[in-house]
XYZ file of C-alpha atoms in Angstrom:
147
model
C 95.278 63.316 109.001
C 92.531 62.046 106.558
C 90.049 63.562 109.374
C 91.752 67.138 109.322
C 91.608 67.588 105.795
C 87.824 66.562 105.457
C 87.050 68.815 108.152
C 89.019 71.526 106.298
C 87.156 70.552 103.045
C 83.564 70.643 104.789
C 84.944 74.052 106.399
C 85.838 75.697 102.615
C 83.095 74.215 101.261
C 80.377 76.191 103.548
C 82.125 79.394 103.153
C 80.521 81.960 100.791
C 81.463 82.211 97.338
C 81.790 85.364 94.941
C 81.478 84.987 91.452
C 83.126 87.894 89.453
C 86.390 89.271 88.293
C 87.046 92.311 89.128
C 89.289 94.072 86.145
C 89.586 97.569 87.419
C 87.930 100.342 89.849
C 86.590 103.628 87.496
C 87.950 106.860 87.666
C 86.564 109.515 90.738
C 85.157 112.363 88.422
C 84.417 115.624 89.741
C 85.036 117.095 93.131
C 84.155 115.125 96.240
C 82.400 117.423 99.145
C 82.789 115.686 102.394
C 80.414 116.125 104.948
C 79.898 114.667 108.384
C 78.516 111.833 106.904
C 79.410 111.415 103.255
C 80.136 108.674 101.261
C 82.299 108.102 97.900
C 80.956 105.947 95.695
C 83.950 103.678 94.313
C 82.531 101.452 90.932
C 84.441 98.115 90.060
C 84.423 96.852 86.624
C 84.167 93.110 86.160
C 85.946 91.121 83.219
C 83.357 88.593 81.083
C 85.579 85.852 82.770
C 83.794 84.778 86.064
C 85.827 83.561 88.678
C 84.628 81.508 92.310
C 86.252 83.162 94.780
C 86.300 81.511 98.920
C 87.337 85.253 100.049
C 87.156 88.204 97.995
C 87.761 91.841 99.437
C 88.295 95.213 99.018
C 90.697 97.717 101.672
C 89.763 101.361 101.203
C 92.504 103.960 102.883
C 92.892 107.520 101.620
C 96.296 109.033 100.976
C 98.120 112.331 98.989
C 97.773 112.043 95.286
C 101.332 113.022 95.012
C 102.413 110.017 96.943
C 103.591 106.931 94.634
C 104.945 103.517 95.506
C 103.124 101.039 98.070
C 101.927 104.051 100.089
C 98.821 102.803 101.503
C 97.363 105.388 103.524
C 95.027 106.309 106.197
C 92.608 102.433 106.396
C 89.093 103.558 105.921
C 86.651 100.520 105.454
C 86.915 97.253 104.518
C 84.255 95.339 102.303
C 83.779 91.735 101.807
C 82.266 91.458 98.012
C 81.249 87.726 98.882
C 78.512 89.371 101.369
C 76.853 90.598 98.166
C 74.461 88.982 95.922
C 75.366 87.132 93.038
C 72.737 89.267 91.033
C 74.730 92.382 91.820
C 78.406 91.522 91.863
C 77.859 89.372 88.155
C 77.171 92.767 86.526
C 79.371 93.936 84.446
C 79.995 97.110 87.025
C 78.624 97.548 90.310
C 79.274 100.403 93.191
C 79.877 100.598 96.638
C 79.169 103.590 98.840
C 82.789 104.056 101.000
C 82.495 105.946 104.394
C 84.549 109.322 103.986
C 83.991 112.400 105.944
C 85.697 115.487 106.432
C 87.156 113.870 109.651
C 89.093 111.947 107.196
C 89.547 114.522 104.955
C 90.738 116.930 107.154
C 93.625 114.404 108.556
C 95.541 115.935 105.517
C 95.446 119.900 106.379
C 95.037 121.953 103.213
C 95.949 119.218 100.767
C 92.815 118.344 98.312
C 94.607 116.433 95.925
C 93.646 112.751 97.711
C 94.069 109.247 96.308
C 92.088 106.718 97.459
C 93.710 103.276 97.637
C 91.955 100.924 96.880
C 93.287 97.263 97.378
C 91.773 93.887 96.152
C 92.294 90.629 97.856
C 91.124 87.458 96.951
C 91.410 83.625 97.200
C 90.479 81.176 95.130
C 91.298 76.909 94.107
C 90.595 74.648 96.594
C 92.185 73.435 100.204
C 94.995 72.529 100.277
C 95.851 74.763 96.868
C 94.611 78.306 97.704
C 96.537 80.379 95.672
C 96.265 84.647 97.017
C 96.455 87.733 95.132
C 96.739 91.001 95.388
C 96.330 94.136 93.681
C 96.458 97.928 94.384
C 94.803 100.563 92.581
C 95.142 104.413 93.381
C 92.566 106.223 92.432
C 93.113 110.404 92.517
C 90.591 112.704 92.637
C 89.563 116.277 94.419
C 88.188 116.638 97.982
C 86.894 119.586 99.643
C 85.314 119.807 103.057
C 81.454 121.270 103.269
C 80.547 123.150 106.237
């Protein structure tokens, strides 16, 4: 037993570590014009409070606006924020470019009042006390598809 858990403490100790807190994602502003190969770019907003993270990532899926609850949506791209460098994920905000086309787009006919979903996961403490958390944020904005 005393082997296993210092194997699982050299294993959590080598995994990457994000430092940040992420508080909230900004507003989408404007009109989005997808294209074959667009991207969104989605800005987080970090809290002054700094937090080590062992796994900390983002789900992206794209959904109706009008749709409430735990509606997820269509999964579009998934980010690990502990790939990025500490000198960009400690700033107060930061962006990252998310993959949406008018493939995507189009999935929802003549609806252009989207959400994009965008849900933070992270773990943090230390084996055998990771504590998980979750949280969802729905961000609505306008979409139309360029020729």
């Amino acid at each position: 037993m005393v082997g296993f858990k210092f194997a699982a403490t050299l294993l959590i100790a080598g995994l990457p570590l994000a430092s940040a807190y992420i508080d909230k994602v900004a507003n989408i502003t404007g009109t989005f014009h997808a294209t074959d190969d667009s991207k969104l770019p989605v800005t987080f907003i970090n809290d002054i409070t700094k937090v080590y993270y062992v796994d900390l990532t983002a789900t992206f899926a794209l959904g109706r606006a009008s749709q409430k609850g735990q509606f997820i949506g269509l999964p579009l791209y998934n980010f690990d924020f502990t790939t990025l460098p500490a000198n960009v994920i400690g700033n107060e905000t930061f962006t990252i470019e998310v993959p949406l086309t008018k493939t995507n787009i189009s999935v929802f006919g003549d609806e252009k009042s989207l959400a994009l979903n965008v849900i933070i996961s992270h773990a943090d403490g230390s084996y055998p006390n990771l504590t998980f958390y979750d949280a969802i944020y729905r961000l609505p904005f306008t979409a139309t598809i360029d020729n």
